[in-house]
PDB file of C-alpha atoms and ligand atoms in Angstrom:
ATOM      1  CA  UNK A  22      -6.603   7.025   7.218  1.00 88.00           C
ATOM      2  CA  UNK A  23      -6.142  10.541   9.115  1.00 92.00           C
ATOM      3  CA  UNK A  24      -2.478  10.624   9.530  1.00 92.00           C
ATOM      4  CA  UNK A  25       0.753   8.670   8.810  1.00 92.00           C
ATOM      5  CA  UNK A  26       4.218   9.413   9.142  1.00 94.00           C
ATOM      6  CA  UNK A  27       7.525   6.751   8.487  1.00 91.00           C
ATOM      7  CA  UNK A  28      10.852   6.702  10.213  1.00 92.00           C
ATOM      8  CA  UNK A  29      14.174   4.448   9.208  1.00 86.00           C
ATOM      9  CA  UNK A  30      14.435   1.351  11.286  1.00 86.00           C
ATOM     10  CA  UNK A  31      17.539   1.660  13.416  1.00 87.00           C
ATOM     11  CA  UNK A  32      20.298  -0.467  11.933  1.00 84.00           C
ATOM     12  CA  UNK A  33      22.270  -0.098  15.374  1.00 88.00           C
ATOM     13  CA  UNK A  34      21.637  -0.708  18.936  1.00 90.00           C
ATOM     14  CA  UNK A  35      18.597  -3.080  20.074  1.00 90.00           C
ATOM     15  CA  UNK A  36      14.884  -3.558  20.474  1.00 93.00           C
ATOM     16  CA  UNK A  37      14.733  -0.522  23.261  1.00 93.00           C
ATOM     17  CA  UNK A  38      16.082   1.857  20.429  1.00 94.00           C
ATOM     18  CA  UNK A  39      13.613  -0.273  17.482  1.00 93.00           C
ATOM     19  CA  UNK A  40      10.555   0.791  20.016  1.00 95.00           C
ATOM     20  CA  UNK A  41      12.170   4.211  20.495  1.00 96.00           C
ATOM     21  CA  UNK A  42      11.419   4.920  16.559  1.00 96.00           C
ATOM     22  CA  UNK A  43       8.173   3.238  16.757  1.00 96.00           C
ATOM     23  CA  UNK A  44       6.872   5.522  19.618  1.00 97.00           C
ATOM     24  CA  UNK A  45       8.165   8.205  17.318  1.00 97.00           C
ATOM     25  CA  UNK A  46       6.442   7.080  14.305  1.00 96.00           C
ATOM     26  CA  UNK A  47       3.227   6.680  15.883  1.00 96.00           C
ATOM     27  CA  UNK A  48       3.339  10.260  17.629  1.00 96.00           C
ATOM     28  CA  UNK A  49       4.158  11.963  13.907  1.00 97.00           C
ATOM     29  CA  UNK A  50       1.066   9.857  12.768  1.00 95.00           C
ATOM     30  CA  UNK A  51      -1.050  10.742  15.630  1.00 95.00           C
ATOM     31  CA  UNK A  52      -0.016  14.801  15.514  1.00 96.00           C
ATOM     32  CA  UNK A  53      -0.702  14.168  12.049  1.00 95.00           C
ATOM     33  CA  UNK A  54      -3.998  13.332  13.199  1.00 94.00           C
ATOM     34  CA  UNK A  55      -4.644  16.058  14.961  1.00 95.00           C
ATOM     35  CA  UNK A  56      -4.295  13.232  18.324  1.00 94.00           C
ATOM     36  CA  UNK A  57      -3.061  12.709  21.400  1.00 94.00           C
ATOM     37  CA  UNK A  58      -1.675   8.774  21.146  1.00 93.00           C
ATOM     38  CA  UNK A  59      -3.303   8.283  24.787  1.00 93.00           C
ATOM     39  CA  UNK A  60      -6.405   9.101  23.400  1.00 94.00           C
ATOM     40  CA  UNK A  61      -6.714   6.075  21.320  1.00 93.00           C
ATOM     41  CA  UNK A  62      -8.566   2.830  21.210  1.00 93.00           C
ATOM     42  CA  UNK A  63      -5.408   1.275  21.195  1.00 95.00           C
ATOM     43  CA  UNK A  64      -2.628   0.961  18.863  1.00 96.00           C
ATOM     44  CA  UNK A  65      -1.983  -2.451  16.656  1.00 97.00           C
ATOM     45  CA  UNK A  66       1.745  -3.696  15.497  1.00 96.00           C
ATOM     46  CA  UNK A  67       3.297  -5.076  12.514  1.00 94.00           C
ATOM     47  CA  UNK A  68       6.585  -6.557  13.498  1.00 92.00           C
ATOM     48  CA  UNK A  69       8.825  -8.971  11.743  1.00 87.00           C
ATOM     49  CA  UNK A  70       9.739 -12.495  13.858  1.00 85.00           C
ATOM     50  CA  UNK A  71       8.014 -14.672  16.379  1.00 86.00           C
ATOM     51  CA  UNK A  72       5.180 -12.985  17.732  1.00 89.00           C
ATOM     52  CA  UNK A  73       3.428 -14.192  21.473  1.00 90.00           C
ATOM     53  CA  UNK A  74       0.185 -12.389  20.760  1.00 89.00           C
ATOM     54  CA  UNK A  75      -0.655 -13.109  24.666  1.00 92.00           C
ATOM     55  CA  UNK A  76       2.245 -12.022  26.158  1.00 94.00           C
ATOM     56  CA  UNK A  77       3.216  -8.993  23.223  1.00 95.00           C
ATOM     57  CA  UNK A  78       6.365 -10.060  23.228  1.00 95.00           C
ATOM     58  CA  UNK A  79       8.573 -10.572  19.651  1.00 93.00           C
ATOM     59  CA  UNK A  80      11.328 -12.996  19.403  1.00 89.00           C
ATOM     60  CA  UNK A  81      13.723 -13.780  16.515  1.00 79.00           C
ATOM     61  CA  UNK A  82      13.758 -10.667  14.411  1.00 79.00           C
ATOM     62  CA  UNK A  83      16.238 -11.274  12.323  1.00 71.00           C
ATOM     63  CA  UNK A  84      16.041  -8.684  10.163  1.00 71.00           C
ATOM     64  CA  UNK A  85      16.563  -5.982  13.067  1.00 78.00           C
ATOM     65  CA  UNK A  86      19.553  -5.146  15.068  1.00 81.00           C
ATOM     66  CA  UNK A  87      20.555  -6.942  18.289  1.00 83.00           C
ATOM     67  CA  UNK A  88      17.001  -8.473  18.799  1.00 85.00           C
ATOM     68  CA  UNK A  89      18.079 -11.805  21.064  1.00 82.00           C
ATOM     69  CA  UNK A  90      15.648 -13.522  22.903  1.00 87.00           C
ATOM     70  CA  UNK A  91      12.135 -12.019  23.197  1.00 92.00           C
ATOM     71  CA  UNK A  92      11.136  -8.247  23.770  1.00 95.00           C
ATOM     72  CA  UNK A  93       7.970  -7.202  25.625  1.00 96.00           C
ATOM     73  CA  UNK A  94       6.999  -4.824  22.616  1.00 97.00           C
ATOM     74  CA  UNK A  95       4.087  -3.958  23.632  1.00 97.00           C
ATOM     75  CA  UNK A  96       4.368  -3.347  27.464  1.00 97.00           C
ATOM     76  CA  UNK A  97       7.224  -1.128  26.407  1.00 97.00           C
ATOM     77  CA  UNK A  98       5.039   0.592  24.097  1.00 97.00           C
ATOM     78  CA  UNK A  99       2.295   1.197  26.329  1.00 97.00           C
ATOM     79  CA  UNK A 100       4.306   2.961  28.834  1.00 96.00           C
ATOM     80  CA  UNK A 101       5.326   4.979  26.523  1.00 96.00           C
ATOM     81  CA  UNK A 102       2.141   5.661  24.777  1.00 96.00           C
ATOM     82  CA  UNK A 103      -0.438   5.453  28.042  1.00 95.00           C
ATOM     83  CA  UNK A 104      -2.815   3.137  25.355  1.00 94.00           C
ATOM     84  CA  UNK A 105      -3.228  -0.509  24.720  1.00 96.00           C
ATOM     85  CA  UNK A 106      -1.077  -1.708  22.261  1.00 97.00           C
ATOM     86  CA  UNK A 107      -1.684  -5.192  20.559  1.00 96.00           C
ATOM     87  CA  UNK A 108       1.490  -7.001  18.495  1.00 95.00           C
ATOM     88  CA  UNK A 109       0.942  -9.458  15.411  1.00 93.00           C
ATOM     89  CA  UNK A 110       3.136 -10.614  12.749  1.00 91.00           C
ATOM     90  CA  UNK A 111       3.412  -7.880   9.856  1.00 92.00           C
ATOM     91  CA  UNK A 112       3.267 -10.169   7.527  1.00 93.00           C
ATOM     92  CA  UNK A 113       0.507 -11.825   8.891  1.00 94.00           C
ATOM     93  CA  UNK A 114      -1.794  -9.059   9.715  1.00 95.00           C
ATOM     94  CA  UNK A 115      -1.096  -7.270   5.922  1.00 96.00           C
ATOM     95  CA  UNK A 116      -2.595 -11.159   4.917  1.00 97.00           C
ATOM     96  CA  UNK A 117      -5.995 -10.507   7.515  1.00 96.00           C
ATOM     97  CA  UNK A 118      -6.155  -6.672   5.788  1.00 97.00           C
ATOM     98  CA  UNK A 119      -6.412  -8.150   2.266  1.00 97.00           C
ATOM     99  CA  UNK A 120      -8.538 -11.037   3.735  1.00 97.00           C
ATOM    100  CA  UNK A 121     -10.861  -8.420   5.277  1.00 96.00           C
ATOM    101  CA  UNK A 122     -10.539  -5.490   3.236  1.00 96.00           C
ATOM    102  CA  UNK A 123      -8.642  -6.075   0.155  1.00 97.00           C
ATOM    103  CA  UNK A 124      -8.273  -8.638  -2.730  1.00 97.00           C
ATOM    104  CA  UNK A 125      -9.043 -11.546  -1.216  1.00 97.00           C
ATOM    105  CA  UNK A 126     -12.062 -10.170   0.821  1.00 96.00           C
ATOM    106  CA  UNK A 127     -14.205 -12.462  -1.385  1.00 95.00           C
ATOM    107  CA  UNK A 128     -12.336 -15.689   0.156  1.00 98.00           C
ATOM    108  CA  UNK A 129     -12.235 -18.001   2.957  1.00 97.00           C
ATOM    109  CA  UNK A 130      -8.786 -19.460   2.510  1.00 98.00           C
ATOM    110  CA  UNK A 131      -6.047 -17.624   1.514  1.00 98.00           C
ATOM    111  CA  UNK A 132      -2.212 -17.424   1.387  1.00 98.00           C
ATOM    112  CA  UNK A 133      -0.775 -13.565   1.041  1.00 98.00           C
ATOM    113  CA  UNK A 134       2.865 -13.690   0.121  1.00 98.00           C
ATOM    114  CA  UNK A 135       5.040 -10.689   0.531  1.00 97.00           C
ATOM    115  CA  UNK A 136       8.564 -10.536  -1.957  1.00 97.00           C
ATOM    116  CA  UNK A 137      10.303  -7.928  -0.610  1.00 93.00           C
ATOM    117  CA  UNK A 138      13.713  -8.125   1.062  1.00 90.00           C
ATOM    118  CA  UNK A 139      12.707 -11.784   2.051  1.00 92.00           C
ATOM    119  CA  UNK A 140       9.904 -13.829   1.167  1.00 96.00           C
ATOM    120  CA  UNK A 141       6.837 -14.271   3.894  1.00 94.00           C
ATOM    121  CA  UNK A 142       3.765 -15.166   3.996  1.00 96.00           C
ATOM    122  CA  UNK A 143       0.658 -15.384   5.949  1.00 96.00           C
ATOM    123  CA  UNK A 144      -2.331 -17.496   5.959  1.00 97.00           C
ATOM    124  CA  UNK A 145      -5.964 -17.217   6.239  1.00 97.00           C
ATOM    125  CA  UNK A 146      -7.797 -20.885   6.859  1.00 97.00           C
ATOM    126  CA  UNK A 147     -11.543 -21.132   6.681  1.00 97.00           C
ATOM    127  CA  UNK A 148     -11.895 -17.630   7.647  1.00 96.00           C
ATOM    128  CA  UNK A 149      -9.216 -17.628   9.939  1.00 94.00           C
ATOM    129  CA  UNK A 150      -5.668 -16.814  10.563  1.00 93.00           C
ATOM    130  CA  UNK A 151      -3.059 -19.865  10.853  1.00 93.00           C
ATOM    131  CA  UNK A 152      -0.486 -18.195  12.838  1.00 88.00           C
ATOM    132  CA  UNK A 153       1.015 -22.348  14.432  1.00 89.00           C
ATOM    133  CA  UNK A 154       3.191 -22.039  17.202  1.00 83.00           C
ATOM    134  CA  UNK A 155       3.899 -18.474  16.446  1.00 77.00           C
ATOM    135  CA  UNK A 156       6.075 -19.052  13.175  1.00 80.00           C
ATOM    136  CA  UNK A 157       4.002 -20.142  10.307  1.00 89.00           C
ATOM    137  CA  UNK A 158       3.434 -18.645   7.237  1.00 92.00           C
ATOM    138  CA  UNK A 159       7.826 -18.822   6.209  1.00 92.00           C
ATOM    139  CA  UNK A 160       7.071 -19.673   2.906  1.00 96.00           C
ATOM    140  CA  UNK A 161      10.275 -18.056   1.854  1.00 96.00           C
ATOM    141  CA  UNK A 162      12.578 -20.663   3.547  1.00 96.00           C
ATOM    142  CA  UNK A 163      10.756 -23.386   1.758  1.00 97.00           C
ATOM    143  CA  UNK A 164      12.853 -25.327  -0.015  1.00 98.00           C
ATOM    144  CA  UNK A 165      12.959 -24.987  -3.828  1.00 97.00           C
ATOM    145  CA  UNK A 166      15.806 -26.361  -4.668  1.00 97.00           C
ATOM    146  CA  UNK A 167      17.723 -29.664  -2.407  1.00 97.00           C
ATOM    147  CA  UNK A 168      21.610 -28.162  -1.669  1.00 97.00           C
ATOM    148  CA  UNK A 169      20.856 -25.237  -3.748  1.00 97.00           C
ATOM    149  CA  UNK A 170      22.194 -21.117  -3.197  1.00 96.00           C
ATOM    150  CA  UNK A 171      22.840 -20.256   0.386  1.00 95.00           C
ATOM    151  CA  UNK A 172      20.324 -18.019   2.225  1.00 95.00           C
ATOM    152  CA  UNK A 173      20.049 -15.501   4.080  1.00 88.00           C
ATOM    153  CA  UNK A 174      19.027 -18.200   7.593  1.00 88.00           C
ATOM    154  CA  UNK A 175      21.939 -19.904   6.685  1.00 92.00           C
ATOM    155  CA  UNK A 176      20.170 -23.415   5.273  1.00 96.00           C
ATOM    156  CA  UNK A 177      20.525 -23.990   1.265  1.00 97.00           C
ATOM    157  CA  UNK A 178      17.639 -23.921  -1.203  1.00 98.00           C
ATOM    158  CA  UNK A 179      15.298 -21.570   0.243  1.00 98.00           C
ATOM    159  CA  UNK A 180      12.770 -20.001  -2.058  1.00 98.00           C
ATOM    160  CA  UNK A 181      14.309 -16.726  -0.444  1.00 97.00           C
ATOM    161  CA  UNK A 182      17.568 -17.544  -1.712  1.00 98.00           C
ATOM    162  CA  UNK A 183      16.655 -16.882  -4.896  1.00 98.00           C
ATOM    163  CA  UNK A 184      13.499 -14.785  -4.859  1.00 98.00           C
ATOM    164  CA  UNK A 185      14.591 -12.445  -1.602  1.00 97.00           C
ATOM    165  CA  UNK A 186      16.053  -8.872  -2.957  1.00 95.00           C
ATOM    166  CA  UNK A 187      18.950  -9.182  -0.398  1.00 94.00           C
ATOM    167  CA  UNK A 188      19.507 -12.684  -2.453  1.00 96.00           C
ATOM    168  CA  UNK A 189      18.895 -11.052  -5.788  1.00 97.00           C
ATOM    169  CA  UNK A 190      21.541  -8.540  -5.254  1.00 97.00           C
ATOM    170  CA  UNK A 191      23.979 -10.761  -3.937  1.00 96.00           C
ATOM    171  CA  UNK A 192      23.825 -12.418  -6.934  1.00 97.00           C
ATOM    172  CA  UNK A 193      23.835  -9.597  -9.192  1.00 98.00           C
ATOM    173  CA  UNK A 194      27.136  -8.499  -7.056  1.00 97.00           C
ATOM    174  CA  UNK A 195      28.607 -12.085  -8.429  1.00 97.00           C
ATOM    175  CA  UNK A 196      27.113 -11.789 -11.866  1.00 97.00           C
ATOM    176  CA  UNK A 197      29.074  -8.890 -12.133  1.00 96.00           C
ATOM    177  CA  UNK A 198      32.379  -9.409 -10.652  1.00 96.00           C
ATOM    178  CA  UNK A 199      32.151 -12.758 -13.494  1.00 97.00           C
ATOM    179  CA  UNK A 200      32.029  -9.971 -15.812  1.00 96.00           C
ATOM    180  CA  UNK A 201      28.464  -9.807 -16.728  1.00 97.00           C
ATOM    181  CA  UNK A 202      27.257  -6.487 -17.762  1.00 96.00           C
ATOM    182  CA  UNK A 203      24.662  -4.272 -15.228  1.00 97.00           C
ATOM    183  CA  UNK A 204      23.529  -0.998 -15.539  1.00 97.00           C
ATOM    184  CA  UNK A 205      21.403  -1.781 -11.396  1.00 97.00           C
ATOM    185  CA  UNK A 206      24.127  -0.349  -9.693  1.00 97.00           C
ATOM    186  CA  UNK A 207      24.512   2.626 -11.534  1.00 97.00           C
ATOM    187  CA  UNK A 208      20.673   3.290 -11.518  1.00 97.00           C
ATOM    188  CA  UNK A 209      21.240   2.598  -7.471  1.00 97.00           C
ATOM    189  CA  UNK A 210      23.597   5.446  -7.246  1.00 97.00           C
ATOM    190  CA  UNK A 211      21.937   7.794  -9.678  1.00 96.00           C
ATOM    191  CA  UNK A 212      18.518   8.047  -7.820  1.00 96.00           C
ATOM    192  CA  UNK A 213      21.020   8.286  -4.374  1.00 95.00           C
ATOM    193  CA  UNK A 214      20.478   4.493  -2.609  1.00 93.00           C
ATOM    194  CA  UNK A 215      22.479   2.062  -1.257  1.00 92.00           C
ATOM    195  CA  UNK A 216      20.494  -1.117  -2.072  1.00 93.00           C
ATOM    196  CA  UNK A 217      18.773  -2.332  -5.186  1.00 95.00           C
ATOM    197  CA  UNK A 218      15.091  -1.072  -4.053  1.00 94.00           C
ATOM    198  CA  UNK A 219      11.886  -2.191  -6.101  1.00 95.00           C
ATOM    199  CA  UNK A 220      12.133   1.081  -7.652  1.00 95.00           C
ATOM    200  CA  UNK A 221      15.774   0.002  -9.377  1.00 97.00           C
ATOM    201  CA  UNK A 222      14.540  -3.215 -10.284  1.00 97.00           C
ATOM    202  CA  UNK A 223      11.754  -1.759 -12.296  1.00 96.00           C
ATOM    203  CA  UNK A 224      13.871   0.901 -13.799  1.00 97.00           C
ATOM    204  CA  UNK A 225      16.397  -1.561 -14.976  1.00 97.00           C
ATOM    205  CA  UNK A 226      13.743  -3.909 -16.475  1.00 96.00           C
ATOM    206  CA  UNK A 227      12.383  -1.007 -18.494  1.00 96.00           C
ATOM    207  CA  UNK A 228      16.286  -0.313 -19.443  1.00 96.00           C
ATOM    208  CA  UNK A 229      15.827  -3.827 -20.475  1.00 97.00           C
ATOM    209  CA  UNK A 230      18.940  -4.519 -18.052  1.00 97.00           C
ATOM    210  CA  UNK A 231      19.834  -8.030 -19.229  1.00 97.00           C
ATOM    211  CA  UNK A 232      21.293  -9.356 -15.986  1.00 98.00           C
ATOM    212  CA  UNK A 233      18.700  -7.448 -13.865  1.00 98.00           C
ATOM    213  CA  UNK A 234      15.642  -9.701 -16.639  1.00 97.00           C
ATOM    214  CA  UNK A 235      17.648 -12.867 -15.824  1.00 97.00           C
ATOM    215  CA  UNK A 236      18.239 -12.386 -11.925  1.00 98.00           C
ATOM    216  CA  UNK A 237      14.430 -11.459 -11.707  1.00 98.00           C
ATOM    217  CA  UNK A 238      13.245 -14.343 -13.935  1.00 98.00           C
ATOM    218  CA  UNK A 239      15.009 -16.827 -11.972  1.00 98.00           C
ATOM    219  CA  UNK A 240      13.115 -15.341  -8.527  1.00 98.00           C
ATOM    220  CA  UNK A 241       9.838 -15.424 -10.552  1.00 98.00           C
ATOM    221  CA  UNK A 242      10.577 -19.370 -11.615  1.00 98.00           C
ATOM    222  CA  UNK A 243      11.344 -19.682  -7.405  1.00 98.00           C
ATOM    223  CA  UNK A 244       8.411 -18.294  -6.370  1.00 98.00           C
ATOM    224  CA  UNK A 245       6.169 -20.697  -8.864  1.00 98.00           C
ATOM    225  CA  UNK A 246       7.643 -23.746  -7.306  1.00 98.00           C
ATOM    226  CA  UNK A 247       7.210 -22.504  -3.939  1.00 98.00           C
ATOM    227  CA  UNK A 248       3.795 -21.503  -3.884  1.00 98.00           C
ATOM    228  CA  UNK A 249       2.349 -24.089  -5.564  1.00 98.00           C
ATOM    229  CA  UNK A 250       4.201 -26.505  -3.443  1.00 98.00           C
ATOM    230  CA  UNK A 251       2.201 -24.251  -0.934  1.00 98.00           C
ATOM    231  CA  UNK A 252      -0.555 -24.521  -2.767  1.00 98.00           C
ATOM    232  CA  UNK A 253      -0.226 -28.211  -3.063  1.00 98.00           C
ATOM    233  CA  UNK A 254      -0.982 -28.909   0.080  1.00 97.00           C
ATOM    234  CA  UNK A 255      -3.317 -26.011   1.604  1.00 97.00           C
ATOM    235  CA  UNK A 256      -5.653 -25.585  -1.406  1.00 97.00           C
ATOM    236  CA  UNK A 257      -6.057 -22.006  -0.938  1.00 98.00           C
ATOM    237  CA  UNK A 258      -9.024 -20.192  -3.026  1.00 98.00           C
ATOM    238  CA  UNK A 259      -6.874 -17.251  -3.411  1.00 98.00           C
ATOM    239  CA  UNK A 260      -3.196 -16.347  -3.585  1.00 98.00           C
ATOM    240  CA  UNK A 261      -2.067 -12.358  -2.863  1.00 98.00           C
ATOM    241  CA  UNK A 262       0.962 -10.947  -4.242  1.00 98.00           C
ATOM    242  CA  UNK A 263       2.739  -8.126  -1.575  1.00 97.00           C
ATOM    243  CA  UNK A 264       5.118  -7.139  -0.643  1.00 95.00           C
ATOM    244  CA  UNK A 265       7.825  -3.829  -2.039  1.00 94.00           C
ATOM    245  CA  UNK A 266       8.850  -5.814  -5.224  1.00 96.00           C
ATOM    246  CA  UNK A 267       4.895  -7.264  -5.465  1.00 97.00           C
ATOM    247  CA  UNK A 268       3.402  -4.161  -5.405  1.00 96.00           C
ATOM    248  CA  UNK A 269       6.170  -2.132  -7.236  1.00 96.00           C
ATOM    249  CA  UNK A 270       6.408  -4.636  -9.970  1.00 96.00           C
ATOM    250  CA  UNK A 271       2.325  -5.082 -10.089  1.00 96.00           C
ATOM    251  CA  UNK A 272      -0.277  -7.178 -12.171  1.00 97.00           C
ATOM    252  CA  UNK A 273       2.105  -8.913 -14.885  1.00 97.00           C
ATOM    253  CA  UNK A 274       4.335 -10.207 -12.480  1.00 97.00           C
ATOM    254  CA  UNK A 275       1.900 -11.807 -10.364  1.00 98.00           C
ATOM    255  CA  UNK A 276       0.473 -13.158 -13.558  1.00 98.00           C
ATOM    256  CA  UNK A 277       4.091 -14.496 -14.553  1.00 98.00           C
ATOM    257  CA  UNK A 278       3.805 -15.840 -11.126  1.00 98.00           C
ATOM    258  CA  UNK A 279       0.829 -17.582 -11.368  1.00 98.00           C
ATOM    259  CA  UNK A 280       2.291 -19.218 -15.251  1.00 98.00           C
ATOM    260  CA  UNK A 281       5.401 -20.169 -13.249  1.00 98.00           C
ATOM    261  CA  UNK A 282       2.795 -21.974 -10.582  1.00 98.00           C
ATOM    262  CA  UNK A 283       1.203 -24.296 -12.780  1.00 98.00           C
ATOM    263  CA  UNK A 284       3.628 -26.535 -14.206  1.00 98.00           C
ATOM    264  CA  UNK A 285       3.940 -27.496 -10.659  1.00 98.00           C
ATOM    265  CA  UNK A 286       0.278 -27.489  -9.159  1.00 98.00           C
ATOM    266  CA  UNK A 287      -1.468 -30.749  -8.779  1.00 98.00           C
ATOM    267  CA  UNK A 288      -4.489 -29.186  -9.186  1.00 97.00           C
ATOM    268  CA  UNK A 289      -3.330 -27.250 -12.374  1.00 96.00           C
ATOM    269  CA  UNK A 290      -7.122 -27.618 -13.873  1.00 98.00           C
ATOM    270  CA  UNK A 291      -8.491 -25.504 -11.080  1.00 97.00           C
ATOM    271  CA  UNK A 292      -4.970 -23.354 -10.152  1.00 98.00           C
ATOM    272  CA  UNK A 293      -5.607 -20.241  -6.949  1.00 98.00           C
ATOM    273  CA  UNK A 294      -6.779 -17.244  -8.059  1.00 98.00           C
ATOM    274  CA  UNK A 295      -3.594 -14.844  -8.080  1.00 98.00           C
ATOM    275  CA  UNK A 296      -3.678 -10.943  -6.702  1.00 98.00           C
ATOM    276  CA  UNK A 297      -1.824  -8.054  -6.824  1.00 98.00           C
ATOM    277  CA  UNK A 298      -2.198  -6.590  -2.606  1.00 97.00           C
ATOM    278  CA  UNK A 299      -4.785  -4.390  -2.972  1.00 97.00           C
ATOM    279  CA  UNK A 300      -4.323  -2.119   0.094  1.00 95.00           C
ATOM    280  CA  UNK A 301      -0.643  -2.056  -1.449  1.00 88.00           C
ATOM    281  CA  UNK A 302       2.052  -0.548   1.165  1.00 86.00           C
ATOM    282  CA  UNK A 303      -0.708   0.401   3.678  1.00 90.00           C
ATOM    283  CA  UNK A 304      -1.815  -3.063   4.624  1.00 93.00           C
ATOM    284  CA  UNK A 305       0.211  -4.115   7.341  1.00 93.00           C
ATOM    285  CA  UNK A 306      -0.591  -0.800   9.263  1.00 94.00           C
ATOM    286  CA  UNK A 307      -4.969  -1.384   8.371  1.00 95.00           C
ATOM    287  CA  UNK A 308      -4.174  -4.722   9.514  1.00 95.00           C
ATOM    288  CA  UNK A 309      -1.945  -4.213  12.330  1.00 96.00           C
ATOM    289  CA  UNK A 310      -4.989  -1.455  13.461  1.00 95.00           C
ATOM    290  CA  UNK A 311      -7.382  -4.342  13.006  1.00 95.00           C
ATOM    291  CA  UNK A 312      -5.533  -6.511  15.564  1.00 94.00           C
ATOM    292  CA  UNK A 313      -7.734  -4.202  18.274  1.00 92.00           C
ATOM    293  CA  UNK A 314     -11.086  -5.281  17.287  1.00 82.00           C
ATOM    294  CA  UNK A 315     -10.040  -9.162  16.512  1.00 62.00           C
ATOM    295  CA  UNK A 316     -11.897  -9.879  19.612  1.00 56.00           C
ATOM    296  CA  UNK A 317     -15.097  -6.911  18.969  1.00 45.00           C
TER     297      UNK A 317
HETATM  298 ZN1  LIG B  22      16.152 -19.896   4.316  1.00 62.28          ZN
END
């Protein structure tokens, strides 16, 4: 890596102002670098929702601001950047980093699943990536629970509505107003943020927070069903654990993870392997840069 630099995703406006940022981003990184961005090979994208590799256009990012219908990403970023640019699914390409550089470089099937502010996942299938129509790899809306919590997509049960940190905290939120002593929000406010970040979740479990050990066990128990159930019917060689509150919370959560698995694997005599993300934060950039030698 020769240069990287972050920026806040706009919480306001629409895709024109998301792609604003990225341009941004990418001309920090490439100054960074010592670069000029139309220098480059090309540049590769991460981004959340439905991705039309072909066309480099992203639908259906929920997670960012007034993003209706689908956005030529990467025309607009080309214009701006006078380089190819090449769009994938960021959950998806961190999965083909750890497939082809990381922890699960020594498999040919693999599911990468990313706990973070939702639950995603992508998928690596004899060597290559299952992408379906454009939307696989949601392993965080499958459902764990029939008529269970409420989540974030609006359908009941998800795995995300229990394991998602927007769903955690929602629930601490209720835990609390029920009377249940917290100390997450006060850790939130101490180190100056205004959502429970990995960071406070690991703080409070080394506070021994009893409400933040009961909230998180109850996502760990979600997260078992759900990727077994996965796991039930892909037969992956290897699972890999991403993701903020995956990498944050590290090795002894994923193994908790892989405990909570087995009760529900069919093939609990020969369970997946189970990783901790070994390119950690990083991979979805390395594997959104891949994205421009797929074809090479
Ligand atoms: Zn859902």
């Amino acid at each position: 890596m020769l240069g990287s630099a972050r920026r806040a995703t706009p919480t306001t406006g629409g895709p024109a102002d998301v792609a604003l940022e990225m341009e941004a981003a990418l001309r920090d990184a490439a100054k960074a670098a010592e670069m000029e961005p139309a220098t480059l090979a090309g540049v590769g994208v991460g981004s959340p929702g439905t991705i039309d590799a072909d066309a480099g256009t992203v639908s259906s990012a929920r997670n960012l601001p007034g993003w209706e219908g689908a956005f030529p990403l990467a025309a607009t970023l080309e214009r701006a950047l006078g380089c190819e640019v090449r769009v994938g699914n960021d959950v998806q390409v961190a999965t083909d980093a750890e497939f082809k550089l990381g922890a699960g470089r020594l498999y040919r099937s693999l599911l990468g699943v990313f706990w973070g502010t939702g639950v995603g996942s992508g998928l690596i299938l004899d060597g290559r990536a299952w992408t379906g129509l454009g939307a696989a790899g949601e392993i965080g809306h499958m459902v764990v629970k029939m008529n269970g919590a409420r989540c974030t997509c609006g359908r009941r049960g998800c795995m995300e509505a229990y394991a998602g940190r927007a769903s955690m905290e929602r629930h601490v939120r209720k835990l609390q107003e029920e009377g249940h002593e917290t100390q997450l929000f006060k850790l939130m406010e101490e180190h100056g943020r205004t959502r429970l970040t990995s960071g406070i979740w690991a703080r409070a479990i080394e506070h021994k927070d009893k409400v933040a050990i009961e909230v998180l066990d109850r996502a760990i128990r979600a997260l078992g069903a759900g990727i077994a159930s996965a796991s039930n019917l892909l037969d992956v060689e290897g699972v890999i654990i991403g993701g903020g509150l995956g990498v944050r919370l590290g090795h002894p959560y994923a193994q908790r993870i892989a405990d909570e698995m087995l009760p529900h694997l069919f093939a609990d005599w020969r369970p997946p392997h189970v990783h901790v993300a070994a390119l950690g934060d990083l991979g979805g950039a390395i594997g959104a840069a891949l994205l421009l030698r797929a074809e090479a």
